[in-house]
Amino acid sequence: MSDKPIEQVQAEHTDRWMQIPGVVGTAIGLHEGKPCILIMTSVDPDQIRAKIPDLVEGYPVIIENTGQFRALGPE
């Protein structure tokens, strides 16, 4: 595992990941009870799996199809 906190690892890589078509966001979550980096996509995760490693600096990377995000208007 990295000497860096997961928040720093996520921050250092997010700009690059967000340039991959279909990536709509990143987050920190849990996978099998351990911290992981989540990559949220608007496409099938298999379409971007080759562009994003399974581990980054020792942290697992999980890709989830969340769909597109959009801001909600005022109520």
Short mmCIF file of C-alpha atoms in Angstrom, two decimals:
data_model
loop_
_atom_site.label_atom_id
_atom_site.label_comp_id
_atom_site.label_asym_id
_atom_site.label_seq_id
_atom_site.Cartn_x
_atom_site.Cartn_y
_atom_site.Cartn_z
CA MET A 1 0.00 0.00 0.00
CA SER A 2 1.12 3.54 -0.70
CA ASP A 3 2.60 5.78 1.96
CA LYS A 4 0.20 8.43 0.63
CA PRO A 5 -3.36 8.70 1.91
CA ILE A 6 -5.97 7.48 -0.56
CA GLU A 7 -7.36 11.04 -0.88
CA GLN A 8 -4.00 12.25 -2.21
CA VAL A 9 -3.68 9.34 -4.66
CA GLN A 10 -7.20 9.98 -5.96
CA ALA A 11 -6.51 13.71 -6.36
CA GLU A 12 -3.25 13.10 -8.22
CA HIS A 13 -4.91 10.84 -10.82
CA THR A 14 -8.44 12.24 -11.22
CA ASP A 15 -7.63 14.86 -13.89
CA ARG A 16 -6.10 12.19 -16.15
CA TRP A 17 -8.96 9.75 -15.60
CA MET A 18 -11.60 12.41 -16.27
CA GLN A 19 -10.14 12.86 -19.76
CA ILE A 20 -11.06 9.27 -20.67
CA PRO A 21 -14.33 9.27 -22.64
CA GLY A 22 -17.10 7.82 -20.50
CA VAL A 23 -15.56 8.67 -17.10
CA VAL A 24 -17.94 10.98 -15.22
CA GLY A 25 -16.32 11.09 -11.77
CA THR A 26 -14.12 9.56 -9.10
CA ALA A 27 -14.70 8.86 -5.42
CA ILE A 28 -13.34 6.96 -2.46
CA GLY A 29 -15.25 3.93 -1.28
CA LEU A 30 -14.92 0.50 0.27
CA HIS A 31 -14.35 -2.78 -1.54
CA GLU A 32 -14.29 -5.97 0.53
CA GLY A 33 -13.97 -3.80 3.64
CA LYS A 34 -10.88 -1.92 2.41
CA PRO A 35 -10.53 1.59 0.96
CA CYS A 36 -10.69 1.81 -2.83
CA ILE A 37 -10.85 4.39 -5.56
CA LEU A 38 -14.12 4.36 -7.50
CA ILE A 39 -14.23 5.37 -11.14
CA MET A 40 -17.78 6.26 -12.17
CA THR A 41 -18.71 5.87 -15.83
CA SER A 42 -21.56 6.53 -18.21
CA VAL A 43 -20.52 3.52 -20.31
CA ASP A 44 -19.96 -0.19 -19.76
CA PRO A 45 -16.88 -0.52 -17.50
CA ASP A 46 -15.35 -3.00 -19.96
CA GLN A 47 -15.02 -0.15 -22.48
CA ILE A 48 -12.50 1.67 -20.29
CA ARG A 49 -10.94 -1.13 -18.21
CA ALA A 50 -7.81 -1.25 -20.42
CA LYS A 51 -7.21 2.48 -19.77
CA ILE A 52 -7.37 2.30 -15.97
CA PRO A 53 -5.24 -0.07 -13.84
CA ASP A 54 -6.70 -2.45 -11.24
CA LEU A 55 -4.37 -0.98 -8.59
CA VAL A 56 -2.99 2.53 -8.22
CA GLU A 57 -0.22 2.99 -5.68
CA GLY A 58 -1.51 -0.09 -3.86
CA TYR A 59 -5.17 0.96 -3.73
CA PRO A 60 -7.73 -1.12 -5.65
CA VAL A 61 -9.61 0.68 -8.41
CA ILE A 62 -13.25 -0.24 -8.98
CA ILE A 63 -15.11 0.89 -12.10
CA GLU A 64 -18.89 1.30 -11.84
CA ASN A 65 -21.42 2.32 -14.46
CA THR A 66 -23.37 5.05 -12.68
CA GLY A 67 -24.74 6.74 -15.77
CA GLN A 68 -24.37 10.41 -16.60
CA PHE A 69 -24.57 12.98 -13.80
CA ARG A 70 -26.59 16.15 -14.17
CA ALA A 71 -27.34 19.06 -11.88
CA LEU A 72 -30.87 19.37 -10.56
CA GLY A 73 -32.63 22.71 -10.83
CA PRO A 74 -33.90 24.62 -7.82
CA GLU A 75 -37.09 23.27 -6.32
#
